[in-house]
Amino acid sequence: MFGANRLQLKSPDELEVMRRAGLVVARTLAAVEDAVRPGITTGELNDLAEDAILSSGAIPSFLGYSEPPYPASICTSVNDEVVHGIPGDRVLAEGDIVSVDCGAIVDGWHGDAAVTIAVGETSPEASELMRVTREALWAGLAAVRFGGRVGDIGAAVEAHVRSQGAYGVVEDYTGHGIGTEMHMPPEVPNLGGTRGPRMRHGTTLAVEPMVTTGDQATTVRPDEWTVATRDGGWAAHHEHTFALTERGVWVLTALDGGAAELERLGVPYGGPD
Ligand code: MF3
Ligand code: CO
């Protein structure tokens, strides 16, 4: 299954199962997005996400992951937190932004996605940060083509962010291959300057730019999971899992498979009609 270029290639049947996992993630994140409001705790968001995943017959991939075992089913990273924030008693306040990351397993196949959500009305600066990060993710997805390099994705992500202002692009964490595990080779950097393996039909990757209002440097909090900016700047994180098919790009964790956004960007949509 792993070619010489280290990418696990999936058959059309395997992609159908990954799409089911991706849809569980997409629907769970939509439910979380609906529930976010001032006064709700990140723990309550975790509970509703866990219910959504389990009631779909899927398994939350984050729960018990790695060492020390990750203790929840989603990550909730607030304001200056970049990724891997642990849900708990924190009450979300008007103007906060919360990055919610979710992973699910269906019949052994993984989906992984994240979105940054405004709590009530947030500042223009925070709204811009979220917009730039979301656009950078789609710029990365739009750079995917058969025979192209994984490094093309990071180059497109970085170029978009740089075109929008003085933002930081986090270097310490990257996107990744995904399939029978959540994290598989290769890394998918969010910066240009790497080549990486060539993408083929059946390549599946998670693209996940993390963008900051200040410097890109990060630190891990004493809980051993929460990643925050060193300088206290705010961060946004948007992620999708995609497949490259013979038809084009299929965004497995988007409700519509990415059809609308890819059309807007002039990129062939790779999923079923
Ligand atoms: N889903 C994250 C990523 O995008 C990783 C989550 S780590 C976990 O790669 F511990 F929360 F599972
Ligand atoms: Co990921």
JSON list of C-alpha atoms and ligand atoms in Angstrom, two decimals, residues 61-75 83-86 101-103 111-114 173-176 178 182-183 206-208 210 225 237 239, ligand 1:
[
{"chain": "A", "resi": 61, "resn": "SER", "atom": "CA", "xyz": [-9.81, 9.20, 17.37]},
{"chain": "A", "resi": 62, "resn": "PHE", "atom": "CA", "xyz": [-8.40, 11.77, 19.80]},
{"chain": "A", "resi": 63, "resn": "LEU", "atom": "CA", "xyz": [-9.57, 10.08, 23.02]},
{"chain": "A", "resi": 64, "resn": "GLY", "atom": "CA", "xyz": [-6.56, 8.29, 24.57]},
{"chain": "A", "resi": 65, "resn": "TYR", "atom": "CA", "xyz": [-4.26, 9.32, 21.70]},
{"chain": "A", "resi": 66, "resn": "SER", "atom": "CA", "xyz": [-0.48, 9.41, 22.30]},
{"chain": "A", "resi": 67, "resn": "GLU", "atom": "CA", "xyz": [1.36, 10.02, 25.59]},
{"chain": "A", "resi": 68, "resn": "PRO", "atom": "CA", "xyz": [0.21, 11.36, 27.97]},
{"chain": "A", "resi": 69, "resn": "PRO", "atom": "CA", "xyz": [-3.12, 10.01, 26.64]},
{"chain": "A", "resi": 70, "resn": "TYR", "atom": "CA", "xyz": [-5.21, 12.85, 25.24]},
{"chain": "A", "resi": 71, "resn": "PRO", "atom": "CA", "xyz": [-8.21, 13.06, 27.60]},
{"chain": "A", "resi": 72, "resn": "ALA", "atom": "CA", "xyz": [-11.03, 14.27, 25.32]},
{"chain": "A", "resi": 73, "resn": "SER", "atom": "CA", "xyz": [-12.74, 13.74, 21.95]},
{"chain": "A", "resi": 74, "resn": "ILE", "atom": "CA", "xyz": [-12.06, 17.19, 20.49]},
{"chain": "A", "resi": 75, "resn": "CYS", "atom": "CA", "xyz": [-9.46, 19.90, 20.99]},
{"chain": "A", "resi": 83, "resn": "VAL", "atom": "CA", "xyz": [-3.94, 23.68, 18.91]},
{"chain": "A", "resi": 84, "resn": "HIS", "atom": "CA", "xyz": [-4.50, 20.75, 21.29]},
{"chain": "A", "resi": 85, "resn": "GLY", "atom": "CA", "xyz": [-6.36, 22.75, 23.97]},
{"chain": "A", "resi": 86, "resn": "ILE", "atom": "CA", "xyz": [-8.09, 20.37, 26.37]},
{"chain": "A", "resi": 101, "resn": "ASP", "atom": "CA", "xyz": [-10.35, 20.08, 16.06]},
{"chain": "A", "resi": 102, "resn": "CYS", "atom": "CA", "xyz": [-12.16, 16.77, 15.59]},
{"chain": "A", "resi": 103, "resn": "GLY", "atom": "CA", "xyz": [-11.21, 13.29, 14.42]},
{"chain": "A", "resi": 111, "resn": "GLY", "atom": "CA", "xyz": [-11.13, 11.78, 9.11]},
{"chain": "A", "resi": 112, "resn": "ASP", "atom": "CA", "xyz": [-9.61, 14.90, 10.71]},
{"chain": "A", "resi": 113, "resn": "ALA", "atom": "CA", "xyz": [-10.70, 18.54, 10.45]},
{"chain": "A", "resi": 114, "resn": "ALA", "atom": "CA", "xyz": [-10.70, 21.78, 12.40]},
{"chain": "A", "resi": 173, "resn": "TYR", "atom": "CA", "xyz": [3.16, 21.71, 13.74]},
{"chain": "A", "resi": 174, "resn": "THR", "atom": "CA", "xyz": [2.18, 20.52, 10.28]},
{"chain": "A", "resi": 175, "resn": "GLY", "atom": "CA", "xyz": [-0.48, 18.68, 8.34]},
{"chain": "A", "resi": 176, "resn": "HIS", "atom": "CA", "xyz": [0.02, 14.99, 7.69]},
{"chain": "A", "resi": 178, "resn": "ILE", "atom": "CA", "xyz": [-3.98, 10.19, 7.00]},
{"chain": "A", "resi": 182, "resn": "MET", "atom": "CA", "xyz": [-4.63, 9.70, 12.00]},
{"chain": "A", "resi": 183, "resn": "HIS", "atom": "CA", "xyz": [-1.00, 10.70, 11.55]},
{"chain": "A", "resi": 206, "resn": "ALA", "atom": "CA", "xyz": [-4.76, 16.58, 6.13]},
{"chain": "A", "resi": 207, "resn": "VAL", "atom": "CA", "xyz": [-3.94, 20.25, 5.46]},
{"chain": "A", "resi": 208, "resn": "GLU", "atom": "CA", "xyz": [-4.03, 22.45, 8.55]},
{"chain": "A", "resi": 210, "resn": "MET", "atom": "CA", "xyz": [-2.18, 27.61, 11.96]},
{"chain": "A", "resi": 225, "resn": "TRP", "atom": "CA", "xyz": [-0.96, 19.26, 25.45]},
{"chain": "A", "resi": 237, "resn": "HIS", "atom": "CA", "xyz": [-6.53, 26.85, 12.80]},
{"chain": "A", "resi": 239, "resn": "GLU", "atom": "CA", "xyz": [-8.08, 21.88, 8.68]},
{"chain": "B", "resi": 1, "resn": "MF3", "atom": "N1", "xyz": [-6.20, 16.34, 14.90]},
{"chain": "B", "resi": 1, "resn": "MF3", "atom": "C1", "xyz": [-4.99, 16.95, 15.30]},
{"chain": "B", "resi": 1, "resn": "MF3", "atom": "C2", "xyz": [-4.27, 17.15, 14.03]},
{"chain": "B", "resi": 1, "resn": "MF3", "atom": "O1", "xyz": [-4.82, 17.85, 13.28]},
{"chain": "B", "resi": 1, "resn": "MF3", "atom": "C3", "xyz": [-4.28, 16.17, 16.33]},
{"chain": "B", "resi": 1, "resn": "MF3", "atom": "C4", "xyz": [-5.04, 16.02, 17.56]},
{"chain": "B", "resi": 1, "resn": "MF3", "atom": "S1", "xyz": [-4.02, 15.48, 18.76]},
{"chain": "B", "resi": 1, "resn": "MF3", "atom": "C5", "xyz": [-5.03, 14.75, 19.86]},
{"chain": "B", "resi": 1, "resn": "MF3", "atom": "O2", "xyz": [-3.31, 16.59, 13.63]},
{"chain": "B", "resi": 1, "resn": "MF3", "atom": "F1", "xyz": [-4.32, 14.34, 20.83]},
{"chain": "B", "resi": 1, "resn": "MF3", "atom": "F2", "xyz": [-5.92, 15.57, 20.22]},
{"chain": "B", "resi": 1, "resn": "MF3", "atom": "F3", "xyz": [-5.58, 13.73, 19.32]}
]
